[in-house]
Amino acid sequence: MSKCTAFILSKTEIITNAHCVAGAPYVYVVAGTKVASDENQKIKIKVEKENIAWHPHYSRLIFGAFDIAKVTLKTPLEFSDTVGSIELVDKDYKLNDPSEVVTAYGYGVLNNIGPMILRRCDANYISDANTSKLSQTLYFTTGEARNDGKIITPGDSGGPVVSKTNGKIVGIIVGINGTGDGRGAFLPITLFLDFIRDPKSVKSLPPPLAPNEAKFIADIMAPAKFVTAYKPDYDDADEDLELKFNAIILSKTEILTCAHNVHGASYVYVIVNKLSSNPTKIKVTKDQIEIHQKYALSGFAFDVAKITLKEPLQFNDNVGSIDLVDKNYKLNDPSELVTVYGDMTLDGTMRTRRYDTKYLNGAICKPEYGAAFDANHLMCYTLDESMGTPFTFGGPIISKKNNKLVGMTIFRSRGKPVIFQPIASLLN
């Protein structure tokens, strides 16, 4: 049974990390003890899963993402000299003064062994500039390293980060980000006040698509050990491993995807009817894969590949094609809505969804990506990261106006707009 830290908001409200409780049929809440591993705890309350709520946008696959949960006690705690509550900062509070000292509390262990003794550590904090500017930001504790050279240690997850200035909770510990210097990572609590007040008030994700809603989307399964724009990532890859990407069905024999999804692969599998219980998996060899001749590993433009199937697909209610816009179509109305389709990871699993967004012209996106971004051939769209982290590369972008394919998702870097390739210029 794993153990995490938590903090008491009221006699019936306990806050901890989602990764500490998500999926558990029950948990125990232990209060009023200095040693968490003490078997003689005076207060130990069993809480069933119906009284455990974790943030609907939490993802096990993304470190720190919406990693918060609320446990509601049926029987109120008895407050005493060793059991009490602590206040949260209000919604207008900003973590924007790096000279401010915060105190992290937790039952973390030293040297990865017990006992789990309640400790505290003062530190300053810094923002992680690489995280999302839209929905959440990770902060790392700094200052003199303690706890055997680490600010945060195993077991501290879910613990409170308290301001030395006002004595209120400003963050929740989510763990160690593997930075090498042992910095602890925490989320600002102000981002989750609505969830803490009422977990049901937070909007859930759009539901996963049904097979017939995604009939024109395919998947590409490629061997992990192949040359891509990120070749170093795969140098030691397991040859039996497969990577999954999105693709688009253009006709019974034509599949469209990103060049970087298939570049260098001796074969790939095309999977259609991907959302059904009986998908079709077709092996395609490299002689059936054509990559745009202007595609370069060093950039994002012309990142498109066409796969030609030897045997035509059988179209049905769950497998079909999508129409292309014509060559004169221009994406020149920033108020126009487009629908992005593809795999999104947020609730701990990868599911195929869609969401509407507006697009931006290339000139706006270029400063975000620099020389690798060709503003003459690429555009981007904004992403509300509360909708999840997209693994949509190769997925379709469809106009809400004419219901035709206008673009294909190419790439994203966390906290930046998502790059896409307009289709009209690629029709030839």
Short mmCIF file of C-alpha atoms in Angstrom, two decimals:
data_model
loop_
_atom_site.label_atom_id
_atom_site.label_comp_id
_atom_site.label_asym_id
_atom_site.label_seq_id
_atom_site.Cartn_x
_atom_site.Cartn_y
_atom_site.Cartn_z
CA MET A 1 0.00 0.00 0.00
CA SER A 2 1.64 3.26 -1.10
CA LYS A 3 1.59 6.39 1.04
CA CYS A 4 1.38 10.05 0.15
CA THR A 5 1.02 13.30 2.05
CA ALA A 6 -2.28 15.21 2.19
CA PHE A 7 -3.54 18.35 3.87
CA ILE A 8 -6.66 19.13 5.87
CA LEU A 9 -8.92 21.92 4.61
CA SER A 10 -11.81 21.31 6.96
CA LYS A 11 -13.18 18.61 9.23
CA THR A 12 -14.49 16.75 6.16
CA GLU A 13 -12.18 17.87 3.30
CA ILE A 14 -8.78 16.38 2.50
CA ILE A 15 -6.63 17.40 -0.48
CA THR A 16 -3.87 15.29 -2.05
CA ASN A 17 -2.48 14.33 -5.46
CA ALA A 18 -4.60 12.58 -8.07
CA HIS A 19 -1.75 10.12 -8.67
CA CYS A 20 -2.04 9.03 -5.03
CA VAL A 21 -5.70 7.99 -5.26
CA ALA A 22 -6.85 7.72 -8.89
CA GLY A 23 -8.31 4.28 -9.54
CA ALA A 24 -8.08 3.12 -5.93
CA PRO A 25 -11.18 1.27 -4.62
CA TYR A 26 -10.53 2.88 -1.23
CA VAL A 27 -7.91 4.84 0.72
CA TYR A 28 -7.07 5.42 4.36
CA VAL A 29 -6.79 8.95 5.73
CA VAL A 30 -4.42 9.12 8.71
CA ALA A 31 -4.29 12.30 10.79
CA GLY A 32 -2.53 13.57 13.91
CA THR A 33 0.69 11.57 13.60
CA LYS A 34 4.28 12.64 13.11
CA VAL A 35 5.33 9.23 11.77
CA ALA A 36 3.15 8.03 8.89
CA SER A 37 4.42 4.48 9.19
CA ASP A 38 3.39 4.29 12.86
CA GLU A 39 0.99 1.38 13.20
CA ASN A 40 -0.65 2.91 16.26
CA GLN A 41 -2.27 5.89 14.58
CA LYS A 42 -5.14 7.27 16.62
CA ILE A 43 -7.06 8.53 13.59
CA LYS A 44 -7.27 6.20 10.59
CA ILE A 45 -10.37 6.54 8.42
CA LYS A 46 -11.26 4.31 5.49
CA VAL A 47 -12.71 6.23 2.53
CA GLU A 48 -14.44 4.43 -0.33
CA LYS A 49 -13.96 5.44 -3.96
CA GLU A 50 -17.33 7.24 -4.22
CA ASN A 51 -15.92 9.85 -1.81
CA ILE A 52 -12.71 10.33 -3.79
CA ALA A 53 -12.70 12.86 -6.65
CA TRP A 54 -9.69 13.62 -8.81
CA HIS A 55 -9.47 16.37 -11.39
CA PRO A 56 -11.17 15.25 -14.62
CA HIS A 57 -8.23 16.54 -16.66
CA TYR A 58 -5.59 14.59 -14.73
CA SER A 59 -3.30 12.39 -16.83
CA ARG A 60 -0.97 9.72 -15.51
CA LEU A 61 1.14 10.17 -18.65
CA ILE A 62 1.97 13.84 -18.14
CA PHE A 63 3.99 14.82 -15.09
CA GLY A 64 2.09 17.27 -12.89
CA ALA A 65 -0.92 17.61 -15.17
CA PHE A 66 -3.95 18.58 -13.01
CA ASP A 67 -2.54 16.33 -10.31
CA ILE A 68 -5.00 17.09 -7.51
CA ALA A 69 -7.74 15.14 -5.75
CA LYS A 70 -10.29 15.78 -3.03
CA VAL A 71 -11.27 13.21 -0.40
CA THR A 72 -14.53 13.83 1.47
CA LEU A 73 -15.01 12.30 4.90
CA LYS A 74 -18.44 11.09 5.97
CA THR A 75 -17.60 11.51 9.64
CA PRO A 76 -15.98 14.85 10.56
CA LEU A 77 -12.52 14.88 12.09
CA GLU A 78 -12.14 15.84 15.73
CA PHE A 79 -9.81 18.83 15.80
CA SER A 80 -7.20 18.89 18.57
CA ASP A 81 -3.69 20.11 19.31
CA THR A 82 -2.37 17.74 16.62
CA VAL A 83 -5.22 17.83 14.07
CA GLY A 84 -6.43 21.03 12.43
CA SER A 85 -6.96 22.81 9.12
CA ILE A 86 -5.09 25.37 7.06
CA GLU A 87 -6.36 28.14 4.78
CA LEU A 88 -5.87 28.48 1.04
CA VAL A 89 -4.82 31.71 -0.64
CA ASP A 90 -7.58 33.43 -2.60
CA LYS A 91 -8.01 33.33 -6.37
CA ASP A 92 -6.18 36.64 -6.94
CA TYR A 93 -2.95 35.45 -5.33
CA LYS A 94 0.01 35.30 -7.71
CA LEU A 95 3.24 33.38 -7.34
CA ASN A 96 5.35 36.06 -8.98
CA ASP A 97 7.98 37.02 -6.40
CA PRO A 98 10.94 34.59 -6.59
CA SER A 99 12.36 36.12 -3.41
CA GLU A 100 9.33 34.92 -1.44
CA VAL A 101 10.05 31.98 0.84
CA VAL A 102 7.68 29.02 0.89
CA THR A 103 7.66 25.99 3.16
CA ALA A 104 7.03 22.51 1.75
CA TYR A 105 5.63 19.91 4.16
CA GLY A 106 5.51 16.17 3.68
CA TYR A 107 6.09 12.66 4.96
CA GLY A 108 8.92 12.09 2.50
CA VAL A 109 11.54 9.46 3.26
CA LEU A 110 15.31 9.92 3.26
CA ASN A 111 17.58 7.77 1.10
CA ASN A 112 14.44 6.14 -0.36
CA ILE A 113 13.85 4.26 2.87
CA GLY A 114 11.60 4.89 5.87
CA PRO A 115 10.45 5.91 8.29
CA MET A 116 7.99 8.43 6.86
CA ILE A 117 8.42 11.32 9.32
CA LEU A 118 6.67 14.66 8.84
CA ARG A 119 9.28 17.23 7.80
CA ARG A 120 9.37 20.72 6.42
CA CYS A 121 11.79 22.61 4.22
CA ASP A 122 12.00 26.31 3.38
CA ALA A 123 12.84 27.33 -0.19
CA ASN A 124 12.32 29.93 -2.84
CA TYR A 125 10.62 28.96 -6.08
CA ILE A 126 11.01 29.42 -9.82
CA SER A 127 8.48 29.03 -12.61
CA ASP A 128 8.93 26.42 -15.30
CA ALA A 129 8.81 28.58 -18.43
CA ASN A 130 8.32 25.52 -20.63
CA THR A 131 4.95 24.58 -19.22
CA SER A 132 1.60 25.76 -20.41
CA LYS A 133 0.77 29.43 -20.34
CA LEU A 134 -2.87 28.55 -20.82
CA SER A 135 -3.96 26.29 -18.00
CA GLN A 136 -1.29 25.43 -15.47
CA THR A 137 2.31 26.12 -14.58
CA LEU A 138 4.74 24.00 -12.62
CA TYR A 139 6.98 25.65 -10.07
CA PHE A 140 10.22 24.23 -8.72
CA THR A 141 11.51 24.80 -5.22
CA THR A 142 15.02 26.18 -4.93
CA GLY A 143 17.34 27.21 -2.11
CA GLU A 144 19.47 25.15 0.23
CA ALA A 145 18.95 21.47 -0.49
CA ARG A 146 18.02 19.39 2.53
CA ASN A 147 16.52 15.94 3.05
CA ASP A 148 19.68 14.18 1.87
CA GLY A 149 20.29 16.64 -0.93
CA LYS A 150 16.72 16.87 -2.14
CA ILE A 151 14.05 19.43 -1.40
CA ILE A 152 11.25 16.95 -2.08
CA THR A 153 11.54 13.21 -1.52
CA PRO A 154 9.31 10.17 -2.16
CA GLY A 155 6.22 10.37 0.03
CA ASP A 156 5.92 14.17 -0.10
CA SER A 157 3.47 14.01 -3.02
CA GLY A 158 0.24 15.80 -2.14
CA GLY A 159 1.82 17.90 0.59
CA PRO A 160 1.11 21.59 1.04
CA VAL A 161 3.40 24.43 0.00
CA VAL A 162 2.80 27.29 2.44
CA SER A 163 3.75 30.94 2.08
CA LYS A 164 6.01 32.24 4.84
CA THR A 165 4.45 35.65 4.23
CA ASN A 166 0.81 34.87 4.95
CA GLY A 167 0.82 31.34 6.35
CA LYS A 168 -1.59 30.07 3.69
CA ILE A 169 -1.33 27.25 1.17
CA VAL A 170 -0.03 28.47 -2.20
CA GLY A 171 0.70 25.13 -3.87
CA ILE A 172 0.47 21.36 -3.82
CA ILE A 173 3.56 19.17 -4.22
CA VAL A 174 3.43 16.87 -7.26
CA GLY A 175 6.84 15.23 -6.91
CA ILE A 176 10.38 15.46 -8.23
CA ASN A 177 10.78 16.34 -11.89
CA GLY A 178 14.01 14.41 -12.35
CA THR A 179 16.00 17.60 -12.85
CA GLY A 180 19.14 16.10 -11.34
CA ASP A 181 19.33 18.62 -8.51
CA GLY A 182 16.32 17.16 -6.76
CA ARG A 183 14.08 20.18 -7.10
CA GLY A 184 10.56 19.59 -6.00
CA ALA A 185 7.71 20.48 -8.33
CA PHE A 186 4.42 21.95 -7.23
CA LEU A 187 1.25 23.35 -8.77
CA PRO A 188 -0.21 26.74 -7.77
CA ILE A 189 -3.34 26.08 -5.73
CA THR A 190 -5.18 29.07 -7.23
CA LEU A 191 -5.67 27.13 -10.45
CA PHE A 192 -7.77 24.55 -8.62
CA LEU A 193 -9.98 26.56 -6.28
CA ASP A 194 -13.11 25.78 -8.32
CA PHE A 195 -12.31 22.08 -8.24
CA ILE A 196 -11.63 22.15 -4.50
CA ARG A 197 -14.89 23.96 -3.82
CA ASP A 198 -16.91 21.61 -6.01
CA PRO A 199 -15.18 18.84 -8.03
CA LYS A 200 -18.30 18.43 -10.17
CA SER A 201 -18.10 22.07 -11.32
CA VAL A 202 -15.05 21.40 -13.51
CA LYS A 203 -15.95 20.69 -17.09
CA SER A 204 -14.96 17.25 -18.24
CA LEU A 205 -13.41 16.45 -21.58
CA PRO A 206 -15.48 15.99 -24.69
CA PRO A 207 -16.46 12.34 -24.79
CA PRO A 208 -14.39 9.98 -26.95
CA LEU A 209 -15.57 9.76 -30.53
CA ALA A 210 -17.71 6.88 -31.70
CA PRO A 211 -16.36 4.88 -34.68
CA ASN A 212 -18.74 6.50 -37.17
CA GLU A 213 -17.75 10.00 -35.93
CA ALA A 214 -14.12 9.29 -36.81
CA LYS A 215 -14.67 7.22 -39.92
CA PHE A 216 -12.09 9.18 -41.95
CA ILE A 217 -9.33 8.91 -39.30
CA ALA A 218 -6.77 6.11 -39.47
CA ASP A 219 -3.74 5.25 -37.37
CA ILE A 220 -0.18 4.60 -38.42
CA MET A 221 1.84 2.10 -36.41
CA ALA A 222 5.56 2.37 -37.12
CA PRO A 223 8.54 0.49 -35.66
CA ALA A 224 10.22 2.52 -32.94
CA LYS A 225 13.72 2.05 -34.32
CA PHE A 226 13.64 4.20 -37.43
CA VAL A 227 15.04 7.54 -38.57
CA THR A 228 12.92 10.56 -37.68
CA ALA A 229 13.47 14.19 -36.88
CA TYR A 230 14.17 13.00 -33.36
CA LYS A 231 16.49 10.14 -34.19
CA PRO A 232 18.50 10.33 -30.93
CA ASP A 233 15.33 9.45 -29.02
CA TYR A 234 15.17 6.12 -30.82
CA ASP A 235 18.83 5.11 -30.98
CA ASP A 236 18.30 2.63 -28.17
CA ALA A 237 14.66 1.88 -28.95
CA ASP A 238 13.26 -1.61 -28.72
CA GLU A 239 12.93 -2.93 -32.27
CA ASP A 240 9.72 -4.70 -31.30
CA LEU A 241 8.15 -1.50 -30.05
CA GLU A 242 5.66 0.40 -32.22
CA LEU A 243 4.84 4.10 -32.27
CA LYS A 244 1.33 5.26 -33.06
CA PHE A 245 0.37 8.34 -35.09
CA ASN A 246 -2.75 9.67 -36.76
CA ALA A 247 -3.60 9.60 -40.45
CA ILE A 248 -6.44 10.62 -42.78
CA ILE A 249 -8.40 8.48 -45.23
CA LEU A 250 -8.66 10.32 -48.56
CA SER A 251 -10.02 7.45 -50.65
CA LYS A 252 -10.22 3.66 -50.62
CA THR A 253 -6.53 3.48 -51.54
CA GLU A 254 -5.07 6.80 -50.30
CA ILE A 255 -3.91 7.58 -46.76
CA LEU A 256 -2.38 10.91 -45.73
CA THR A 257 -0.07 11.42 -42.74
CA CYS A 258 3.01 13.36 -41.62
CA ALA A 259 6.32 12.59 -43.28
CA HIS A 260 8.04 12.39 -39.90
CA ASN A 261 5.61 9.63 -38.87
CA VAL A 262 6.95 7.29 -41.56
CA HIS A 263 10.30 8.67 -42.70
CA GLY A 264 12.98 5.98 -42.67
CA ALA A 265 10.62 3.15 -41.77
CA SER A 266 10.95 -0.01 -43.84
CA TYR A 267 7.26 -0.69 -43.21
CA VAL A 268 4.28 0.65 -41.29
CA TYR A 269 0.83 -0.61 -40.42
CA VAL A 270 -2.26 1.35 -41.42
CA ILE A 271 -5.16 0.79 -39.02
CA VAL A 272 -8.68 1.71 -40.09
CA ASN A 273 -11.93 1.35 -38.20
CA LYS A 274 -9.58 2.15 -35.32
CA LEU A 275 -12.24 2.86 -32.71
CA SER A 276 -14.20 -0.33 -33.18
CA SER A 277 -13.67 -3.64 -31.45
CA ASN A 278 -12.54 -5.09 -34.76
CA PRO A 279 -10.08 -2.71 -36.47
CA THR A 280 -8.40 -3.54 -39.77
CA LYS A 281 -4.59 -3.59 -39.73
CA ILE A 282 -2.80 -3.42 -43.08
CA LYS A 283 0.95 -3.77 -43.52
CA VAL A 284 2.44 -1.22 -45.93
CA THR A 285 6.03 -1.40 -47.19
CA LYS A 286 8.24 1.58 -48.00
CA ASP A 287 7.63 1.28 -51.76
CA GLN A 288 4.01 2.32 -51.03
CA ILE A 289 5.06 5.41 -49.07
CA GLU A 290 5.78 8.71 -50.83
CA ILE A 291 7.28 11.59 -48.86
CA HIS A 292 7.14 15.15 -50.14
CA GLN A 293 10.42 15.86 -51.90
CA LYS A 294 10.83 19.20 -50.09
CA TYR A 295 10.46 17.66 -46.65
CA ALA A 296 13.53 18.19 -44.46
CA LEU A 297 14.21 16.74 -41.02
CA SER A 298 15.40 20.15 -39.85
CA GLY A 299 12.10 21.93 -40.39
CA PHE A 300 8.33 21.53 -40.31
CA ALA A 301 7.25 22.55 -43.81
CA PHE A 302 6.13 19.95 -46.38
CA ASP A 303 5.88 17.41 -43.56
CA VAL A 304 3.45 15.26 -45.50
CA ALA A 305 3.44 11.70 -46.82
CA LYS A 306 1.01 9.71 -48.94
CA ILE A 307 0.46 5.99 -48.52
CA THR A 308 -1.08 4.01 -51.38
CA LEU A 309 -2.81 0.77 -50.45
CA LYS A 310 -2.58 -2.18 -52.83
CA GLU A 311 -6.02 -3.46 -51.87
CA PRO A 312 -8.92 -0.96 -51.64
CA LEU A 313 -10.56 -0.40 -48.28
CA GLN A 314 -14.10 -1.54 -47.74
CA PHE A 315 -16.12 1.54 -46.84
CA ASN A 316 -18.96 1.14 -44.36
CA ASP A 317 -20.64 3.06 -41.54
CA ASN A 318 -17.36 3.26 -39.64
CA VAL A 319 -14.84 3.62 -42.49
CA GLY A 320 -15.02 6.40 -45.04
CA SER A 321 -13.18 9.33 -46.57
CA ILE A 322 -13.12 13.10 -46.18
CA ASP A 323 -13.28 15.65 -49.01
CA LEU A 324 -10.42 18.06 -49.66
CA VAL A 325 -10.83 21.77 -50.20
CA ASP A 326 -9.96 22.93 -53.70
CA LYS A 327 -6.68 24.61 -54.65
CA ASN A 328 -8.13 28.12 -54.42
CA TYR A 329 -9.21 27.77 -50.82
CA LYS A 330 -7.47 30.23 -48.49
CA LEU A 331 -7.33 30.13 -44.72
CA ASN A 332 -7.48 33.88 -44.32
CA ASP A 333 -10.28 34.47 -41.84
CA PRO A 334 -8.90 34.21 -38.28
CA SER A 335 -12.42 34.21 -36.89
CA GLU A 336 -13.21 30.97 -38.74
CA LEU A 337 -13.58 27.90 -36.58
CA VAL A 338 -11.91 24.65 -37.52
CA THR A 339 -12.27 21.24 -35.87
CA VAL A 340 -9.15 19.33 -34.87
CA TYR A 341 -9.48 15.55 -34.72
CA GLY A 342 -7.00 13.21 -33.13
CA ASP A 343 -5.77 11.36 -30.09
CA MET A 344 -5.73 13.32 -26.84
CA THR A 345 -4.20 12.23 -23.55
CA LEU A 346 -5.66 13.70 -20.40
CA ASP A 347 -7.58 11.32 -18.21
CA GLY A 348 -4.84 8.72 -18.01
CA THR A 349 -5.60 7.12 -21.36
CA MET A 350 -5.23 8.15 -24.98
CA ARG A 351 -8.58 8.63 -26.70
CA THR A 352 -9.70 10.01 -30.03
CA ARG A 353 -11.59 13.28 -29.65
CA ARG A 354 -12.35 16.49 -31.48
CA TYR A 355 -12.37 20.09 -30.43
CA ASP A 356 -13.04 23.40 -32.13
CA THR A 357 -10.45 26.16 -32.29
CA LYS A 358 -9.41 29.21 -34.28
CA TYR A 359 -6.25 29.37 -36.34
CA LEU A 360 -3.41 31.87 -36.58
CA ASN A 361 -1.34 32.91 -39.57
CA GLY A 362 2.28 31.93 -39.91
CA ALA A 363 3.68 35.33 -38.98
CA ILE A 364 2.25 35.01 -35.48
CA CYS A 365 3.64 31.51 -35.00
CA LYS A 366 7.15 32.08 -36.36
CA PRO A 367 8.58 33.86 -33.29
CA GLU A 368 7.59 30.85 -31.20
CA TYR A 369 9.56 28.35 -33.31
CA GLY A 370 12.24 30.41 -35.07
CA ALA A 371 14.04 29.47 -38.27
CA ALA A 372 12.54 25.97 -38.44
CA PHE A 373 9.09 27.48 -39.02
CA ASP A 374 8.35 28.39 -42.65
CA ALA A 375 5.66 31.06 -42.40
CA ASN A 376 5.03 30.87 -46.14
CA HIS A 377 3.77 27.29 -45.95
CA LEU A 378 2.66 26.73 -42.37
CA MET A 379 0.07 28.01 -39.94
CA CYS A 380 -0.83 27.20 -36.35
CA TYR A 381 -3.76 27.00 -33.97
CA THR A 382 -4.08 27.68 -30.29
CA LEU A 383 -4.66 24.87 -27.87
CA ASP A 384 -6.60 24.98 -24.64
CA GLU A 385 -4.50 22.54 -22.66
CA SER A 386 -7.37 21.88 -20.32
CA MET A 387 -8.57 19.76 -23.25
CA GLY A 388 -5.50 17.57 -22.98
CA THR A 389 -2.17 16.95 -24.60
CA PRO A 390 -2.53 16.10 -28.28
CA PHE A 391 -0.88 13.18 -29.98
CA THR A 392 -2.65 14.27 -33.14
CA PHE A 393 0.28 14.47 -35.54
CA GLY A 394 -1.13 13.50 -38.90
CA GLY A 395 -4.67 14.17 -37.74
CA PRO A 396 -7.19 16.15 -39.83
CA ILE A 397 -8.27 19.75 -39.42
CA ILE A 398 -11.72 20.32 -40.88
CA SER A 399 -13.47 23.58 -41.67
CA LYS A 400 -16.69 24.16 -39.76
CA LYS A 401 -17.85 26.18 -42.74
CA ASN A 402 -17.65 23.60 -45.51
CA ASN A 403 -16.86 20.35 -43.67
CA LYS A 404 -13.79 19.72 -45.83
CA LEU A 405 -10.18 18.96 -44.97
CA VAL A 406 -8.24 22.23 -44.72
CA GLY A 407 -5.14 21.17 -42.82
CA MET A 408 -3.15 18.48 -41.03
CA THR A 409 -1.56 18.74 -37.59
CA ILE A 410 2.23 18.59 -37.79
CA PHE A 411 3.89 19.39 -34.49
CA ARG A 412 3.61 21.08 -31.12
CA SER A 413 5.95 22.10 -28.36
CA ARG A 414 4.47 22.40 -24.88
CA GLY A 415 3.08 25.83 -24.14
CA LYS A 416 3.25 26.93 -27.78
CA PRO A 417 0.70 26.99 -30.60
CA VAL A 418 0.27 23.80 -32.61
CA ILE A 419 1.77 23.81 -36.11
CA PHE A 420 -0.36 22.63 -39.01
CA GLN A 421 0.10 22.29 -42.75
CA PRO A 422 -2.64 23.86 -44.90
CA ILE A 423 -3.82 21.31 -47.45
CA ALA A 424 -4.66 23.53 -50.45
CA SER A 425 -0.99 24.12 -51.34
CA LEU A 426 -0.29 20.37 -51.33
CA LEU A 427 -3.00 19.19 -53.70
CA ASN A 428 -0.60 18.52 -56.56
#
